[in-house]
């Protein structure tokens, strides 16, 4: 049994909050994103947060450190867009292995600074900016911008680098299209088999609106069935919704699985300017309801959340035992 599998039986594990929200506080310029190494690169790089693990590693380290200090047990690597598919927007496909390796290495170094209890690094595997289930062209419903095999190959490269960099667990997250996620899970299983290793895997989908479905049209139950053939550390939901809106879907998940359940909701819904206004205290009160209802084993924050939010969540998580994984 891995350390994280042992820890999740003993207590509710706290995941970190938003990486992007924290990095944006630095107001990095185009020059900051480029650093010395990419100062003459012929394409714009501003906005490529994953690249900051190479050009501004101290800033990324500080975000991890602040989340651990706030009480997080797990931090996610700065690799949400770290595939050749995601990096194609910036013409940096050749940098993918290094980006993921360095991001994992940075997070591992910070995790190892904390010796009070085991701290973990989750390799963040985002959904990419393409969907394998649906056509982006309304006039050609049979067209696909990406194939399952394209995704499998891209994810495999990311997975290998994240493992090499020192991750404890892999987190396939913000899943809006389960076919994309199945490609990631297939790639992970390939790497595990080739290396003869057992790497814990977390899966976190995204309910995109009040219909209670993913973007590719799956209900909570259908999503769960689609990924239930893989041995998982946890299944859950993140992003898109705040803690309040997410609760009914976590309840449905809880009633239908014996897996550990994770949640990292946004800090409420965005306002007219795209900012998140929910305070740490407001979010803490909503998370307390999750805990009282015995819904979760892993809890953290997504868009708009900060170390202050994670501290409030960690404080309340300590008051409760983890969800009993027998069917509720």
CSV table of C-alpha atoms in Angstrom, one decimal:
chain,number,residue,atom,x,y,z
A,1,UNK,CA,0.0,0.0,0.0
A,2,UNK,CA,1.4,3.4,-1.0
A,3,UNK,CA,1.7,6.2,1.6
A,4,UNK,CA,-1.2,8.2,0.1
A,5,UNK,CA,-3.4,5.1,0.2
A,6,UNK,CA,-2.6,4.7,3.9
A,7,UNK,CA,-3.1,8.4,4.6
A,8,UNK,CA,-6.5,8.5,2.9
A,9,UNK,CA,-7.8,5.8,5.3
A,10,UNK,CA,-6.7,7.9,8.3
A,11,UNK,CA,-7.9,11.4,7.6
A,12,UNK,CA,-9.6,13.6,5.0
A,13,UNK,CA,-6.8,14.7,2.7
A,14,UNK,CA,-6.7,18.4,1.7
A,15,UNK,CA,-5.8,19.3,-1.9
A,16,UNK,CA,-4.3,22.7,-2.8
A,17,UNK,CA,-6.2,25.6,-4.5
A,18,UNK,CA,-5.8,27.4,-7.8
A,19,UNK,CA,-2.4,27.7,-9.4
A,20,UNK,CA,-3.4,30.2,-12.0
A,21,UNK,CA,-5.2,32.5,-9.5
A,22,UNK,CA,-1.9,32.7,-7.5
A,23,UNK,CA,0.4,33.1,-10.5
A,24,UNK,CA,-1.7,36.0,-11.8
A,25,UNK,CA,-0.9,38.0,-8.7
A,26,UNK,CA,2.6,38.4,-10.0
A,27,UNK,CA,1.4,40.3,-13.1
A,28,UNK,CA,4.1,38.6,-15.2
A,29,UNK,CA,5.0,40.4,-18.5
A,30,UNK,CA,5.8,38.8,-21.8
A,31,UNK,CA,9.5,39.1,-20.8
A,32,UNK,CA,8.9,37.4,-17.5
A,33,UNK,CA,7.3,34.4,-19.3
A,34,UNK,CA,10.2,34.2,-21.7
A,35,UNK,CA,13.0,34.6,-19.2
A,36,UNK,CA,16.5,34.6,-20.6
A,37,UNK,CA,16.2,31.2,-22.3
A,38,UNK,CA,13.3,32.1,-24.5
A,39,UNK,CA,14.0,35.9,-25.0
A,40,UNK,CA,14.3,35.5,-28.8
A,41,UNK,CA,11.6,32.9,-29.3
A,42,UNK,CA,9.6,33.9,-32.4
A,43,UNK,CA,6.1,33.4,-30.9
A,44,UNK,CA,4.2,35.1,-27.9
A,45,UNK,CA,4.5,33.1,-24.7
A,46,UNK,CA,2.5,35.3,-22.2
A,47,UNK,CA,-0.2,33.2,-20.6
A,48,UNK,CA,1.6,29.9,-20.8
A,49,UNK,CA,1.6,29.2,-17.1
A,50,UNK,CA,3.2,25.8,-17.4
A,51,UNK,CA,6.3,27.5,-18.9
A,52,UNK,CA,6.8,29.4,-15.6
A,53,UNK,CA,8.1,26.1,-14.1
A,54,UNK,CA,11.2,26.7,-16.3
A,55,UNK,CA,11.4,30.5,-16.5
A,56,UNK,CA,10.1,31.5,-13.1
A,57,UNK,CA,10.5,28.4,-10.9
A,58,UNK,CA,10.8,30.3,-7.6
A,59,UNK,CA,7.3,31.8,-8.2
A,60,UNK,CA,5.8,28.3,-8.8
A,61,UNK,CA,7.7,26.9,-5.7
A,62,UNK,CA,6.3,29.7,-3.6
A,63,UNK,CA,2.7,28.9,-4.6
A,64,UNK,CA,3.3,25.2,-3.6
A,65,UNK,CA,4.9,26.3,-0.3
A,66,UNK,CA,2.0,28.6,0.6
A,67,UNK,CA,-0.6,25.8,0.0
A,68,UNK,CA,1.4,23.4,2.1
A,69,UNK,CA,1.7,26.0,4.9
A,70,UNK,CA,-2.1,26.5,4.7
A,71,UNK,CA,-2.6,22.9,5.5
A,72,UNK,CA,-2.7,21.1,2.1
A,73,UNK,CA,-1.6,17.4,2.1
A,74,UNK,CA,-1.4,17.3,-1.7
A,75,UNK,CA,-0.3,19.9,-4.2
A,76,UNK,CA,-0.8,19.7,-8.0
A,77,UNK,CA,2.0,20.1,-10.4
A,78,UNK,CA,1.9,23.2,-12.7
A,79,UNK,CA,1.2,21.0,-15.8
A,80,UNK,CA,-2.5,21.5,-16.6
A,81,UNK,CA,-1.7,22.2,-20.2
A,82,UNK,CA,1.4,20.1,-20.4
A,83,UNK,CA,0.8,18.0,-23.5
A,84,UNK,CA,2.0,18.4,-27.1
A,85,UNK,CA,-1.6,19.2,-27.9
A,86,UNK,CA,-1.9,22.0,-25.3
A,87,UNK,CA,1.6,23.3,-26.0
A,88,UNK,CA,1.0,23.5,-29.8
A,89,UNK,CA,-0.8,26.9,-29.1
A,90,UNK,CA,2.7,28.3,-28.1
A,91,UNK,CA,4.8,26.2,-30.6
A,92,UNK,CA,6.5,24.5,-27.7
A,93,UNK,CA,5.6,20.9,-28.3
A,94,UNK,CA,9.3,19.9,-28.1
A,95,UNK,CA,9.4,21.2,-24.5
A,96,UNK,CA,6.7,18.9,-23.1
A,97,UNK,CA,8.9,16.3,-21.3
A,98,UNK,CA,11.1,19.0,-19.7
A,99,UNK,CA,8.0,21.1,-18.6
A,100,UNK,CA,6.4,18.1,-16.8
A,101,UNK,CA,9.6,16.8,-15.3
A,102,UNK,CA,10.6,20.2,-13.9
A,103,UNK,CA,7.1,20.9,-12.6
A,104,UNK,CA,7.1,17.6,-10.8
A,105,UNK,CA,10.6,18.1,-9.5
A,106,UNK,CA,9.8,21.6,-8.1
A,107,UNK,CA,6.7,20.4,-6.3
A,108,UNK,CA,8.6,17.3,-4.9
A,109,UNK,CA,11.3,19.6,-3.6
A,110,UNK,CA,8.8,21.8,-1.8
A,111,UNK,CA,6.8,18.8,-0.5
A,112,UNK,CA,10.0,17.4,1.0
A,113,UNK,CA,10.6,20.6,3.0
A,114,UNK,CA,7.6,19.6,5.2
A,115,UNK,CA,8.4,16.8,7.6
A,116,UNK,CA,5.5,17.0,10.1
A,117,UNK,CA,3.4,14.5,8.1
A,118,UNK,CA,3.5,13.0,4.6
A,119,UNK,CA,3.0,15.5,1.9
A,120,UNK,CA,2.1,14.4,-1.6
A,121,UNK,CA,2.6,15.6,-5.2
A,122,UNK,CA,-0.2,15.0,-7.7
A,123,UNK,CA,0.7,15.2,-11.4
A,124,UNK,CA,-1.9,17.4,-12.9
A,125,UNK,CA,-3.2,16.1,-16.3
A,126,UNK,CA,-5.6,18.5,-17.9
A,127,UNK,CA,-8.3,17.7,-20.6
A,128,UNK,CA,-6.4,19.5,-23.5
A,129,UNK,CA,-8.2,22.1,-25.5
A,130,UNK,CA,-9.7,19.6,-27.9
A,131,UNK,CA,-12.5,17.1,-27.6
A,132,UNK,CA,-12.5,13.5,-29.0
A,133,UNK,CA,-16.3,13.0,-28.7
A,134,UNK,CA,-17.7,16.0,-30.5
A,135,UNK,CA,-17.1,18.0,-33.7
A,136,UNK,CA,-16.0,21.6,-33.3
A,137,UNK,CA,-17.7,22.3,-36.6
A,138,UNK,CA,-21.5,22.5,-36.5
A,139,UNK,CA,-21.6,22.0,-40.3
A,140,UNK,CA,-19.6,18.7,-40.1
A,141,UNK,CA,-20.8,16.6,-37.1
A,142,UNK,CA,-18.6,13.7,-38.1
A,143,UNK,CA,-15.3,15.7,-37.9
A,144,UNK,CA,-13.0,15.4,-34.9
A,145,UNK,CA,-10.1,17.8,-34.1
A,146,UNK,CA,-8.2,15.0,-32.3
A,147,UNK,CA,-8.3,11.2,-32.2
A,148,UNK,CA,-8.1,8.8,-29.3
A,149,UNK,CA,-4.6,7.8,-30.4
A,150,UNK,CA,-3.4,11.4,-30.7
A,151,UNK,CA,-4.5,11.9,-27.1
A,152,UNK,CA,-3.0,8.6,-25.9
A,153,UNK,CA,0.4,9.4,-27.3
A,154,UNK,CA,0.4,12.9,-25.9
A,155,UNK,CA,-0.7,11.8,-22.5
A,156,UNK,CA,1.8,9.0,-22.3
A,157,UNK,CA,4.7,11.5,-22.8
A,158,UNK,CA,3.3,13.7,-20.0
A,159,UNK,CA,2.7,10.8,-17.7
A,160,UNK,CA,6.3,9.5,-18.1
A,161,UNK,CA,7.8,12.9,-17.3
A,162,UNK,CA,5.5,13.4,-14.3
A,163,UNK,CA,6.5,10.0,-12.8
A,164,UNK,CA,10.2,10.7,-13.5
A,165,UNK,CA,9.9,14.0,-11.8
A,166,UNK,CA,8.7,12.5,-8.5
A,167,UNK,CA,4.9,12.5,-8.4
A,168,UNK,CA,3.1,10.3,-5.8
A,169,UNK,CA,-0.2,10.2,-7.7
A,170,UNK,CA,-1.6,11.2,-11.1
A,171,UNK,CA,-4.7,13.4,-11.3
A,172,UNK,CA,-6.7,13.3,-14.5
A,173,UNK,CA,-8.8,16.4,-13.9
A,174,UNK,CA,-11.3,18.9,-15.2
A,175,UNK,CA,-12.7,16.1,-17.5
A,176,UNK,CA,-15.4,17.6,-19.8
A,177,UNK,CA,-15.1,14.7,-22.4
A,178,UNK,CA,-14.8,11.2,-20.9
A,179,UNK,CA,-13.2,9.9,-24.1
A,180,UNK,CA,-10.3,12.2,-23.6
A,181,UNK,CA,-10.0,10.9,-20.0
A,182,UNK,CA,-10.1,7.3,-21.2
A,183,UNK,CA,-7.2,8.1,-23.5
A,184,UNK,CA,-5.3,9.5,-20.5
A,185,UNK,CA,-6.2,6.5,-18.3
A,186,UNK,CA,-5.1,4.1,-21.1
A,187,UNK,CA,-1.8,5.9,-21.4
A,188,UNK,CA,-1.3,5.7,-17.6
A,189,UNK,CA,-2.0,1.9,-17.6
A,190,UNK,CA,0.5,1.5,-20.5
A,191,UNK,CA,3.2,3.2,-18.6
A,192,UNK,CA,2.4,1.3,-15.4
A,193,UNK,CA,2.6,-2.0,-17.2
A,194,UNK,CA,5.8,-1.1,-19.0
A,195,UNK,CA,7.6,0.1,-15.9
A,196,UNK,CA,6.0,-2.6,-13.6
A,197,UNK,CA,4.9,0.1,-11.1
A,198,UNK,CA,1.7,0.8,-9.2
A,199,UNK,CA,0.9,4.5,-9.4
A,200,UNK,CA,-2.3,5.7,-7.7
A,201,UNK,CA,-4.7,7.6,-10.0
A,202,UNK,CA,-7.3,10.2,-9.2
A,203,UNK,CA,-10.0,11.1,-11.7
A,204,UNK,CA,-12.0,14.4,-11.5
A,205,UNK,CA,-14.7,15.3,-13.9
A,206,UNK,CA,-16.5,18.6,-14.5
A,207,UNK,CA,-20.2,19.1,-14.4
A,208,UNK,CA,-20.6,22.1,-16.7
A,209,UNK,CA,-24.0,23.5,-15.9
A,210,UNK,CA,-27.3,23.0,-14.1
A,211,UNK,CA,-28.2,20.1,-16.3
A,212,UNK,CA,-25.9,18.0,-14.2
A,213,UNK,CA,-24.0,16.7,-17.2
A,214,UNK,CA,-20.4,16.9,-18.5
A,215,UNK,CA,-19.9,18.9,-21.7
A,216,UNK,CA,-20.0,15.6,-23.7
A,217,UNK,CA,-23.4,14.9,-22.3
A,218,UNK,CA,-22.8,12.3,-19.6
A,219,UNK,CA,-24.7,12.2,-16.3
A,220,UNK,CA,-22.9,11.6,-13.0
A,221,UNK,CA,-23.7,7.9,-13.2
A,222,UNK,CA,-22.7,7.5,-16.8
A,223,UNK,CA,-19.4,9.2,-16.1
A,224,UNK,CA,-18.7,6.9,-13.2
A,225,UNK,CA,-19.5,3.8,-15.2
A,226,UNK,CA,-17.2,5.0,-18.1
A,227,UNK,CA,-14.1,5.0,-15.9
A,228,UNK,CA,-14.9,2.3,-13.4
A,229,UNK,CA,-12.9,-0.4,-15.3
A,230,UNK,CA,-9.7,1.3,-14.0
A,231,UNK,CA,-8.4,0.8,-10.4
A,232,UNK,CA,-8.6,4.3,-9.0
A,233,UNK,CA,-7.6,6.0,-5.7
A,234,UNK,CA,-10.5,8.4,-6.1
A,235,UNK,CA,-13.2,9.8,-8.3
A,236,UNK,CA,-14.7,13.3,-8.0
A,237,UNK,CA,-15.6,16.6,-9.5
A,238,UNK,CA,-13.8,20.0,-9.8
A,239,UNK,CA,-14.1,23.4,-11.5
A,240,UNK,CA,-17.2,24.9,-13.3
A,241,UNK,CA,-19.3,25.1,-10.2
A,242,UNK,CA,-19.0,26.4,-6.7
A,243,UNK,CA,-19.3,24.2,-3.6
A,244,UNK,CA,-23.0,24.9,-3.3
A,245,UNK,CA,-23.9,24.0,-6.9
A,246,UNK,CA,-21.6,20.9,-6.8
A,247,UNK,CA,-23.1,19.3,-3.7
A,248,UNK,CA,-26.0,17.4,-5.3
A,249,UNK,CA,-23.7,15.7,-7.9
A,250,UNK,CA,-21.3,14.6,-5.1
A,251,UNK,CA,-24.3,13.1,-3.3
A,252,UNK,CA,-25.2,11.1,-6.4
A,253,UNK,CA,-21.6,10.0,-6.8
A,254,UNK,CA,-21.4,9.0,-3.2
A,255,UNK,CA,-24.6,6.8,-3.5
A,256,UNK,CA,-23.1,4.9,-6.5
A,257,UNK,CA,-19.5,4.2,-5.7
A,258,UNK,CA,-17.3,2.6,-3.1
A,259,UNK,CA,-14.3,4.6,-4.3
A,260,UNK,CA,-12.9,7.5,-2.4
A,261,UNK,CA,-14.5,10.8,-3.5
A,262,UNK,CA,-12.7,14.0,-4.2
A,263,UNK,CA,-14.0,17.6,-4.7
A,264,UNK,CA,-12.2,20.8,-5.5
A,265,UNK,CA,-14.9,23.3,-6.4
A,266,UNK,CA,-14.4,26.9,-7.5
A,267,UNK,CA,-14.8,29.8,-5.1
A,268,UNK,CA,-18.4,30.2,-6.1
A,269,UNK,CA,-19.5,31.3,-9.5
A,270,UNK,CA,-17.6,34.0,-11.4
A,271,UNK,CA,-19.0,37.6,-11.3
A,272,UNK,CA,-19.6,39.7,-14.4
A,273,UNK,CA,-15.8,40.4,-14.7
A,274,UNK,CA,-14.9,36.7,-14.4
A,275,UNK,CA,-13.6,37.1,-10.8
A,276,UNK,CA,-14.5,34.9,-7.9
A,277,UNK,CA,-15.9,36.6,-4.8
A,278,UNK,CA,-16.6,33.8,-2.4
A,279,UNK,CA,-14.7,34.3,0.8
A,280,UNK,CA,-12.8,31.6,2.6
A,281,UNK,CA,-15.4,31.7,5.4
A,282,UNK,CA,-18.3,31.3,3.0
A,283,UNK,CA,-16.6,28.4,1.3
A,284,UNK,CA,-15.7,26.8,4.6
A,285,UNK,CA,-19.4,26.8,5.7
A,286,UNK,CA,-20.3,25.0,2.4
A,287,UNK,CA,-17.5,22.4,2.8
A,288,UNK,CA,-18.6,21.7,6.3
A,289,UNK,CA,-21.9,20.5,4.9
A,290,UNK,CA,-20.0,18.0,2.6
A,291,UNK,CA,-18.3,16.7,5.7
A,292,UNK,CA,-21.4,16.5,7.8
A,293,UNK,CA,-23.1,14.5,5.1
A,294,UNK,CA,-20.1,12.1,4.8
A,295,UNK,CA,-19.5,12.9,1.1
A,296,UNK,CA,-15.8,13.2,0.6
A,297,UNK,CA,-12.3,11.9,1.3
A,298,UNK,CA,-10.3,14.5,-0.5
A,299,UNK,CA,-11.2,18.2,-0.5
A,300,UNK,CA,-9.5,21.3,-2.1
A,301,UNK,CA,-10.2,24.3,-4.3
A,302,UNK,CA,-10.2,25.2,-8.0
A,303,UNK,CA,-10.6,28.5,-9.8
A,304,UNK,CA,-10.5,31.6,-7.5
A,305,UNK,CA,-9.3,29.7,-4.4
A,306,UNK,CA,-6.2,30.9,-2.5
A,307,UNK,CA,-4.1,29.7,0.5
A,308,UNK,CA,-6.6,31.5,2.7
A,309,UNK,CA,-9.5,29.3,1.3
A,310,UNK,CA,-7.4,26.2,1.7
A,311,UNK,CA,-6.5,27.1,5.3
A,312,UNK,CA,-10.2,27.5,6.1
A,313,UNK,CA,-11.0,24.1,4.4
A,314,UNK,CA,-8.1,22.4,6.2
A,315,UNK,CA,-9.3,23.7,9.5
A,316,UNK,CA,-12.8,22.3,9.1
A,317,UNK,CA,-11.6,19.0,7.6
A,318,UNK,CA,-9.7,18.2,10.7
A,319,UNK,CA,-12.9,18.1,12.7
A,320,UNK,CA,-14.3,15.1,10.7
A,321,UNK,CA,-13.4,11.6,9.8
A,322,UNK,CA,-13.1,10.6,6.1
A,323,UNK,CA,-16.1,9.3,4.2
A,324,UNK,CA,-16.8,5.6,4.9
A,325,UNK,CA,-16.3,4.0,1.5
A,326,UNK,CA,-19.0,1.4,2.0
A,327,UNK,CA,-22.1,2.5,0.0
A,328,UNK,CA,-24.0,5.2,1.8
